[in-house]
PDB file of N, CA and C in Angstrom:
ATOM      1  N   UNK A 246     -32.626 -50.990  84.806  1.00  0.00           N
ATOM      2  CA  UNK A 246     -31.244 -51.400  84.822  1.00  0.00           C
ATOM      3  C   UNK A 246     -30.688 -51.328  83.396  1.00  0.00           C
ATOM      4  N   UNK A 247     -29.712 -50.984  83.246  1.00  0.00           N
ATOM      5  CA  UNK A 247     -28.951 -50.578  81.901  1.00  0.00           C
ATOM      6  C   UNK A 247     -28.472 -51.869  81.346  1.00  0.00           C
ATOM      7  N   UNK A 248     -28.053 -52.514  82.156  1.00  0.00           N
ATOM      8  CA  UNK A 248     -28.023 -53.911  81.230  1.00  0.00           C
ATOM      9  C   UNK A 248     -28.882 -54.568  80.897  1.00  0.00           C
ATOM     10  N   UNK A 249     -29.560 -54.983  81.388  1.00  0.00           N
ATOM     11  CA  UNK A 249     -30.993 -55.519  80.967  1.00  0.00           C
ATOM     12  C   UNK A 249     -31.449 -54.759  79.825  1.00  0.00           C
ATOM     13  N   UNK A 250     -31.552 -53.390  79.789  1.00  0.00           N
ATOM     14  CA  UNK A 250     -31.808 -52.527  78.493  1.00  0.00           C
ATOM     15  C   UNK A 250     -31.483 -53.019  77.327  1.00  0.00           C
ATOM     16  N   UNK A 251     -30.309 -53.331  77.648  1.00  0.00           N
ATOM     17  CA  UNK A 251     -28.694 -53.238  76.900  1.00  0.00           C
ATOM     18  C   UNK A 251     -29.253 -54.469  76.087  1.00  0.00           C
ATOM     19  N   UNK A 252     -29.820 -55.379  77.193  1.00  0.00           N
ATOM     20  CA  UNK A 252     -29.817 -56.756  76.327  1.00  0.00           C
ATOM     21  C   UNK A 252     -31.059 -57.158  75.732  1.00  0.00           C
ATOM     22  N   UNK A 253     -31.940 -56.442  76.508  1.00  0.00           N
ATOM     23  CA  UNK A 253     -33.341 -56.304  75.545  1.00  0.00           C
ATOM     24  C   UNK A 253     -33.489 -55.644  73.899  1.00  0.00           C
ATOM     25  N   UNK A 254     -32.628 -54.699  73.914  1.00  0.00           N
ATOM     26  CA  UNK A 254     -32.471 -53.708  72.827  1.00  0.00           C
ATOM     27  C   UNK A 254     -31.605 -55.030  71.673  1.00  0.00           C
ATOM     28  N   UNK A 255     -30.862 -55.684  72.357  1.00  0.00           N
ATOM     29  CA  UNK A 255     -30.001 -56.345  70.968  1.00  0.00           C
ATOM     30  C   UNK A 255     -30.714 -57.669  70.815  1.00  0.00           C
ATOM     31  N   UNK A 256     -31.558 -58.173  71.840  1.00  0.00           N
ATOM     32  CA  UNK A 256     -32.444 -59.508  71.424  1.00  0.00           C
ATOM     33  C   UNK A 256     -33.515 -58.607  70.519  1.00  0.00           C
ATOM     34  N   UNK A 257     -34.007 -57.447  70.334  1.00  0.00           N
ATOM     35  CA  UNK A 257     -34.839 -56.680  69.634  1.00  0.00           C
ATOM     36  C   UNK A 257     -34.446 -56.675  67.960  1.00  0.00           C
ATOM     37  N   UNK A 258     -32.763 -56.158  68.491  1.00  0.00           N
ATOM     38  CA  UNK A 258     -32.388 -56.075  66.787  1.00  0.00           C
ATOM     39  C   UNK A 258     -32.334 -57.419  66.031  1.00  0.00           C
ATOM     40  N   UNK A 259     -31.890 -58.634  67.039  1.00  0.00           N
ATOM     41  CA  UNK A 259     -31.909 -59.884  66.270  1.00  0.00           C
ATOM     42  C   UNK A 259     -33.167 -60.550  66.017  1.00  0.00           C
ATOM     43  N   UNK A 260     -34.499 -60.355  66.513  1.00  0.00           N
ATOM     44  CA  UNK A 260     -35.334 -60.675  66.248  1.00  0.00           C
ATOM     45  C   UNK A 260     -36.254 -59.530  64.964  1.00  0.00           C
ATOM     46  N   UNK A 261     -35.554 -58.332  64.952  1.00  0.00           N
ATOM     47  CA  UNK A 261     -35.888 -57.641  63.793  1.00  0.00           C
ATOM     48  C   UNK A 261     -35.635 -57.895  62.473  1.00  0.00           C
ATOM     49  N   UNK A 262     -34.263 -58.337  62.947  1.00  0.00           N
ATOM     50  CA  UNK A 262     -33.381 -59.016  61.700  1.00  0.00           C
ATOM     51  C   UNK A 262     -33.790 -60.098  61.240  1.00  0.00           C
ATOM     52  N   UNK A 263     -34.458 -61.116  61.633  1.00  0.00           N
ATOM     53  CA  UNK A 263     -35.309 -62.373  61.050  1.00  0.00           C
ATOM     54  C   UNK A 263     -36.416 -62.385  60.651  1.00  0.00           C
ATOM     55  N   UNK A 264     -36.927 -61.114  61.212  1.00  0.00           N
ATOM     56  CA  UNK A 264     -38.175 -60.943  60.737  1.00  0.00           C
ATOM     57  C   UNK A 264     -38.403 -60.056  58.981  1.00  0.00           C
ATOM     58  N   UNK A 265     -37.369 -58.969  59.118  1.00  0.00           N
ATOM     59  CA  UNK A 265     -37.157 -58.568  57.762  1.00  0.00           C
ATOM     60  C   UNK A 265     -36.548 -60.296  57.097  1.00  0.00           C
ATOM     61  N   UNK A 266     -35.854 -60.447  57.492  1.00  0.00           N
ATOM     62  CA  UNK A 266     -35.817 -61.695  56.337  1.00  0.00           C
ATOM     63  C   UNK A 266     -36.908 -62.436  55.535  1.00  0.00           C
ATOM     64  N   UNK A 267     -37.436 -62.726  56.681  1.00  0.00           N
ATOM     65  CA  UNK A 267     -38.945 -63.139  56.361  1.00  0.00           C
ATOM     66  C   UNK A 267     -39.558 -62.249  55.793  1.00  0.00           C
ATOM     67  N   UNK A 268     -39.812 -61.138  56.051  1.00  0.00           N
ATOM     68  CA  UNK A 268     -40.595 -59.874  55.162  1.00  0.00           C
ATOM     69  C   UNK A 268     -40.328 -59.980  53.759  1.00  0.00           C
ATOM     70  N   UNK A 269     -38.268 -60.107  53.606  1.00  0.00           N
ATOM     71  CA  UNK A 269     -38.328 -59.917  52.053  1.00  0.00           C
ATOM     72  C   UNK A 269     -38.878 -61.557  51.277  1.00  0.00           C
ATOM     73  N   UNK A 270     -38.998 -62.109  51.951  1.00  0.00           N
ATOM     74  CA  UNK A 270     -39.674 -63.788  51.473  1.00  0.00           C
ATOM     75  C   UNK A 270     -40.895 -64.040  51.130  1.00  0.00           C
ATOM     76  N   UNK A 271     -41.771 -62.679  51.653  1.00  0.00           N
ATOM     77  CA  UNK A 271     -43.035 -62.541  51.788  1.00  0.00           C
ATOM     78  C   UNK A 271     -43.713 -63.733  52.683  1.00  0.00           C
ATOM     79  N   UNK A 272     -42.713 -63.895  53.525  1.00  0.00           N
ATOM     80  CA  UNK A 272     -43.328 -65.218  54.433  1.00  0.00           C
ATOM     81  C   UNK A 272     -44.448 -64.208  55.481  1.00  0.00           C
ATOM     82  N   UNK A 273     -45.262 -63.212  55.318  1.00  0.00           N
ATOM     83  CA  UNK A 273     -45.958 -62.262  55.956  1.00  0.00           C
ATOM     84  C   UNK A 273     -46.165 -62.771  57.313  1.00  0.00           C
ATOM     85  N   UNK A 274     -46.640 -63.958  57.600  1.00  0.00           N
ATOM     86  CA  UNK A 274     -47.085 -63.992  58.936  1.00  0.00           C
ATOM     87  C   UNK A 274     -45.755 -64.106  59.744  1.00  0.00           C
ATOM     88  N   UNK A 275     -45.379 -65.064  59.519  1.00  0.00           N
ATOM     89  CA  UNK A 275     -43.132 -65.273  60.020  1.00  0.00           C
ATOM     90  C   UNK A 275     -42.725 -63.934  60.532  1.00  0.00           C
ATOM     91  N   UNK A 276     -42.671 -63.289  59.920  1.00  0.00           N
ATOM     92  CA  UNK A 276     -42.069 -61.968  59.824  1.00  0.00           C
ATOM     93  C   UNK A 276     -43.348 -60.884  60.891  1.00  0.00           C
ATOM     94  N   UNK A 277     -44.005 -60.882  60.522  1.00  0.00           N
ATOM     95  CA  UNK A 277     -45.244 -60.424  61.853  1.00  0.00           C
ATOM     96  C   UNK A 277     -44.607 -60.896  63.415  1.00  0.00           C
ATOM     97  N   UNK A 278     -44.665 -62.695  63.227  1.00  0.00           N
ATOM     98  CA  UNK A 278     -44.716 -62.665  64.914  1.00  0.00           C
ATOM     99  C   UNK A 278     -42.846 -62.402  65.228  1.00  0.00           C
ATOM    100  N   UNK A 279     -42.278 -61.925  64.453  1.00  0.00           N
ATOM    101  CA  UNK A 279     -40.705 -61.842  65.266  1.00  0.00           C
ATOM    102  C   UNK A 279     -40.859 -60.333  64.886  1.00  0.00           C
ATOM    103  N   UNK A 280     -41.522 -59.572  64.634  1.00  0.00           N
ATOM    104  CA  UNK A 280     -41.796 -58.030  64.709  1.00  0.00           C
ATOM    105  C   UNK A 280     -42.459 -58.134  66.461  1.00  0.00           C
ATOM    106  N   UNK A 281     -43.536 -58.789  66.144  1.00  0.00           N
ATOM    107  CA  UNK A 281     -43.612 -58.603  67.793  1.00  0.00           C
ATOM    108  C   UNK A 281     -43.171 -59.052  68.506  1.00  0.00           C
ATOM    109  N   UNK A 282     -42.488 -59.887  68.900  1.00  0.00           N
ATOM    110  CA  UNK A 282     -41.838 -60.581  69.502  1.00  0.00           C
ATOM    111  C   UNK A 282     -39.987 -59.322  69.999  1.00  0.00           C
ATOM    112  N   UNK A 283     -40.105 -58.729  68.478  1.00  0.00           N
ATOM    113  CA  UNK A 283     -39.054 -57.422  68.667  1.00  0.00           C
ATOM    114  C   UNK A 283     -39.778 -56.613  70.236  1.00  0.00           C
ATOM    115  N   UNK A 284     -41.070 -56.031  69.609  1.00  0.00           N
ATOM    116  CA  UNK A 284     -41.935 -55.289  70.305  1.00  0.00           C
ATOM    117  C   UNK A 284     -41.734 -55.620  71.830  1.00  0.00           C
ATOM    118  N   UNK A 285     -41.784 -56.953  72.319  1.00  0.00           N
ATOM    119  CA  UNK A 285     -41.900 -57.226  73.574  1.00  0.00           C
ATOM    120  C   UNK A 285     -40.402 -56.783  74.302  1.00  0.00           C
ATOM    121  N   UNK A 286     -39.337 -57.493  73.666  1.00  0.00           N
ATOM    122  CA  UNK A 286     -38.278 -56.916  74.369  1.00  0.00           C
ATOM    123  C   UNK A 286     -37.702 -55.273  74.412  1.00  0.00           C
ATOM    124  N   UNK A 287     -38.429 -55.062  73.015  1.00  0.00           N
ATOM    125  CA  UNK A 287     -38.402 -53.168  73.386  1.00  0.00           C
ATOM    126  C   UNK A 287     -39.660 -52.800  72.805  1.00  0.00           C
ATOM    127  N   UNK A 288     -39.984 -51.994  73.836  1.00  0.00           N
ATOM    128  CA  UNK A 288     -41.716 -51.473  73.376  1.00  0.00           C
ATOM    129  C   UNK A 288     -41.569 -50.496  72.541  1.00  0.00           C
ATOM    130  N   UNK A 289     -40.361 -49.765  72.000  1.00  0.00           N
ATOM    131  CA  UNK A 289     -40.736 -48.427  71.599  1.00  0.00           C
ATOM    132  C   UNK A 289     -39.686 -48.750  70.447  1.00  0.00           C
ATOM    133  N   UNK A 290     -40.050 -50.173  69.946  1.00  0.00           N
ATOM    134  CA  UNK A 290     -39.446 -49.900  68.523  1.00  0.00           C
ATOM    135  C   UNK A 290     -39.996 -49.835  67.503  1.00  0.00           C
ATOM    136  N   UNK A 291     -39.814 -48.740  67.009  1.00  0.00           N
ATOM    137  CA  UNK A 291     -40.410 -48.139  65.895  1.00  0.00           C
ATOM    138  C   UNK A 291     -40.286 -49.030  64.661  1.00  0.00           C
ATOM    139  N   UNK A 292     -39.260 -49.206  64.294  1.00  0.00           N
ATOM    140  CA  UNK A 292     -39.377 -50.171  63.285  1.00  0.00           C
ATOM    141  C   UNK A 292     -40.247 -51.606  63.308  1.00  0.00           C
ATOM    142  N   UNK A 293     -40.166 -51.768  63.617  1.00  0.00           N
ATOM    143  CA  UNK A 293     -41.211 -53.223  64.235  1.00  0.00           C
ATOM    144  C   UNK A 293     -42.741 -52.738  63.743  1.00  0.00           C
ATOM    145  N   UNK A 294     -43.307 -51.830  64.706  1.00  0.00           N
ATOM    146  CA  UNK A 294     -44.456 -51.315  64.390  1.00  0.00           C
ATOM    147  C   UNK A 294     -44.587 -51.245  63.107  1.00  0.00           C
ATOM    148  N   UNK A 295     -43.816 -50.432  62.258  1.00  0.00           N
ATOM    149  CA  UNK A 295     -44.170 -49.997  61.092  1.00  0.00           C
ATOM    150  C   UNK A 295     -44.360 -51.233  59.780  1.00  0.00           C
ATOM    151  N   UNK A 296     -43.208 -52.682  60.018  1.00  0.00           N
ATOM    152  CA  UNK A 296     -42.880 -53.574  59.439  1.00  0.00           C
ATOM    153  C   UNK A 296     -44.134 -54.172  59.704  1.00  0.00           C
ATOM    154  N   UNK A 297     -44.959 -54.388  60.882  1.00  0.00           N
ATOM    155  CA  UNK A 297     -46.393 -55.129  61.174  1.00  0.00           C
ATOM    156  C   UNK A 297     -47.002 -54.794  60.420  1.00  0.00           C
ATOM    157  N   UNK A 298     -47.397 -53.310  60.094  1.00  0.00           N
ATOM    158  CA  UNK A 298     -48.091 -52.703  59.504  1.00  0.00           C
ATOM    159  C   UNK A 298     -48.326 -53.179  57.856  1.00  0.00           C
ATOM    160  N   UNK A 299     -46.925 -52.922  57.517  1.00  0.00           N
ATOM    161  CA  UNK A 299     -46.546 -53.201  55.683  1.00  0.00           C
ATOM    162  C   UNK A 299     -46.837 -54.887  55.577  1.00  0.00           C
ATOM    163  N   UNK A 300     -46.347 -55.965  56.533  1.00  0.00           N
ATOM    164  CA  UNK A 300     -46.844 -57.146  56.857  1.00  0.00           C
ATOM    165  C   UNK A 300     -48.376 -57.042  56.381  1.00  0.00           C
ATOM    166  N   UNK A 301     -49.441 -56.377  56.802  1.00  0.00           N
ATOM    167  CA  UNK A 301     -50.348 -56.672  57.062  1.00  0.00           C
ATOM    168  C   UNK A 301     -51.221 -56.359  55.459  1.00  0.00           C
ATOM    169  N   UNK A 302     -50.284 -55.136  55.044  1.00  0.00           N
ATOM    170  CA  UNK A 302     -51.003 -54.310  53.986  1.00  0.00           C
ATOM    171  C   UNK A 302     -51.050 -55.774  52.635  1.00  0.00           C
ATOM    172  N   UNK A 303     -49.166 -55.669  52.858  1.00  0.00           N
ATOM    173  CA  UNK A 303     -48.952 -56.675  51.444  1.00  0.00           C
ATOM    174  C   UNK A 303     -49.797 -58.203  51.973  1.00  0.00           C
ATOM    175  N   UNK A 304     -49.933 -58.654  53.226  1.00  0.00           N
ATOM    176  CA  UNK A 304     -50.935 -59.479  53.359  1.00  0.00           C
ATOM    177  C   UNK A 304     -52.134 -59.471  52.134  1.00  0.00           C
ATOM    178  N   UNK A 305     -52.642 -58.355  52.366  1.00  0.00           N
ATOM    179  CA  UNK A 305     -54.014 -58.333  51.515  1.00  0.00           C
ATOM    180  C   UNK A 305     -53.758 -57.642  50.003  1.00  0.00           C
ATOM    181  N   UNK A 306     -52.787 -57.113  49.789  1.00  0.00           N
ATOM    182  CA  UNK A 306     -52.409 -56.635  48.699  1.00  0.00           C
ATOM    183  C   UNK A 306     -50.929 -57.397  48.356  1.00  0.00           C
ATOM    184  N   UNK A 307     -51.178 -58.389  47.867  1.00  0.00           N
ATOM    185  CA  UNK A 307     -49.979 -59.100  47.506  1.00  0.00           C
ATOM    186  C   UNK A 307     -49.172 -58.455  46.207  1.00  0.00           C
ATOM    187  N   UNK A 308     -47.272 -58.257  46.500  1.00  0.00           N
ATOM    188  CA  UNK A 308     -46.501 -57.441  45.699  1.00  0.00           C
ATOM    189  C   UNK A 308     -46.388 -58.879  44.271  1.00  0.00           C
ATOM    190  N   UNK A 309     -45.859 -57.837  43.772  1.00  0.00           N
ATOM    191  CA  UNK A 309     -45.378 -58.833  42.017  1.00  0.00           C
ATOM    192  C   UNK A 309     -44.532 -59.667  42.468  1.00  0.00           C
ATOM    193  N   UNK A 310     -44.710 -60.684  41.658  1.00  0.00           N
ATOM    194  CA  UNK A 310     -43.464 -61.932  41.726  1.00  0.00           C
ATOM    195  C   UNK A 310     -42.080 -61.620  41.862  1.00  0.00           C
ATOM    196  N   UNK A 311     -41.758 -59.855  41.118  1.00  0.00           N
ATOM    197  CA  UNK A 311     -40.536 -59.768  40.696  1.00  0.00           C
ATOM    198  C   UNK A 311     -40.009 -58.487  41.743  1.00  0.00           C
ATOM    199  N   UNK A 312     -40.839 -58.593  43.165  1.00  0.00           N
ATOM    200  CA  UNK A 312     -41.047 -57.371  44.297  1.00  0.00           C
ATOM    201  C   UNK A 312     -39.511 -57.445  44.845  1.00  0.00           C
ATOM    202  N   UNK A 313     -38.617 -56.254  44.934  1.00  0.00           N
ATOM    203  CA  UNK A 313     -37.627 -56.389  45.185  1.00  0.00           C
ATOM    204  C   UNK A 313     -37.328 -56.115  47.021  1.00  0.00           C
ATOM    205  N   UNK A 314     -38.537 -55.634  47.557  1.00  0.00           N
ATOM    206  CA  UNK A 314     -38.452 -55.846  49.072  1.00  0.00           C
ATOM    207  C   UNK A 314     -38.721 -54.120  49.442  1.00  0.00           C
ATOM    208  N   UNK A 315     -38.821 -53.839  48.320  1.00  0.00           N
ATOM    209  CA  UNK A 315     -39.005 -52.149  48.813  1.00  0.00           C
ATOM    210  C   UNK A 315     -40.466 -51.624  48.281  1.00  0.00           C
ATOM    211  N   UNK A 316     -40.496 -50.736  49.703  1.00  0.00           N
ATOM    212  CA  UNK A 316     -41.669 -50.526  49.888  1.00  0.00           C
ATOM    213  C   UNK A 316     -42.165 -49.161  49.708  1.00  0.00           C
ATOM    214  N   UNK A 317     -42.874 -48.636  48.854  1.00  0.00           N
ATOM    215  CA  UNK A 317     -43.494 -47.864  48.187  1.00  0.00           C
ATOM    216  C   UNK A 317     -44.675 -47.282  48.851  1.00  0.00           C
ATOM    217  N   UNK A 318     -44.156 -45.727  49.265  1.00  0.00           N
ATOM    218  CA  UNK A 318     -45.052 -44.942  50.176  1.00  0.00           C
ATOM    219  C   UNK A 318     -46.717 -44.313  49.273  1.00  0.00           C
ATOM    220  N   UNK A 319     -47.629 -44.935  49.158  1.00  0.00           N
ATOM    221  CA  UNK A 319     -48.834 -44.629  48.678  1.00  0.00           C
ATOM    222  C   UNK A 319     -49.213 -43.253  48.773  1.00  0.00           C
ATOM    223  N   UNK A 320     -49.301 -42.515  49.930  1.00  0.00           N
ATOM    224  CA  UNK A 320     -49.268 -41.345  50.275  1.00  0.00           C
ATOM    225  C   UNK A 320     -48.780 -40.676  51.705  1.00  0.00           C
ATOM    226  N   UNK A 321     -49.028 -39.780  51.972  1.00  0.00           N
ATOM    227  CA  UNK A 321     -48.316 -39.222  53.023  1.00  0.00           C
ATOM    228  C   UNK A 321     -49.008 -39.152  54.040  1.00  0.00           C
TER     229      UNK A 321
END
């Protein structure tokens, strides 16, 4: 059903949107469960996935004090 889509897709973006918040806070885990939590109402969002991911990295590789929220491709 297209609405239901409709409304899964924008509870997706608002729960994406809190979760980057949290990302740039380095609140890592915060920002993890409203990535998935994106994930559930749309499975095929890409962004989400990828934000878990960088979540997980700077988890164990913590950025500088003075980290401006951007994220720096290591390699290809």
């Amino acid at each position: 059903d297209v609405a239901i889509r409709a409304a899964n897709l924008v509870m997706a973006m608002d729960l994406f949107a809190r979760g980057y918040e949290l990302y740039t806070q380095q609140s890592w885990d915060e920002a993890i469960a409203y990535f998935e939590a994106a994930l559930k109402a749309c499975p095929d969002d890409g962004p989400s996935k990828i934000f878990i991911k960088r979540c997980q990295a700077l988890k164990l590789n913590p950025p500088p004090a003075d980290w401006d929220a951007v994220y720096t491709l290591e390699s290809k």
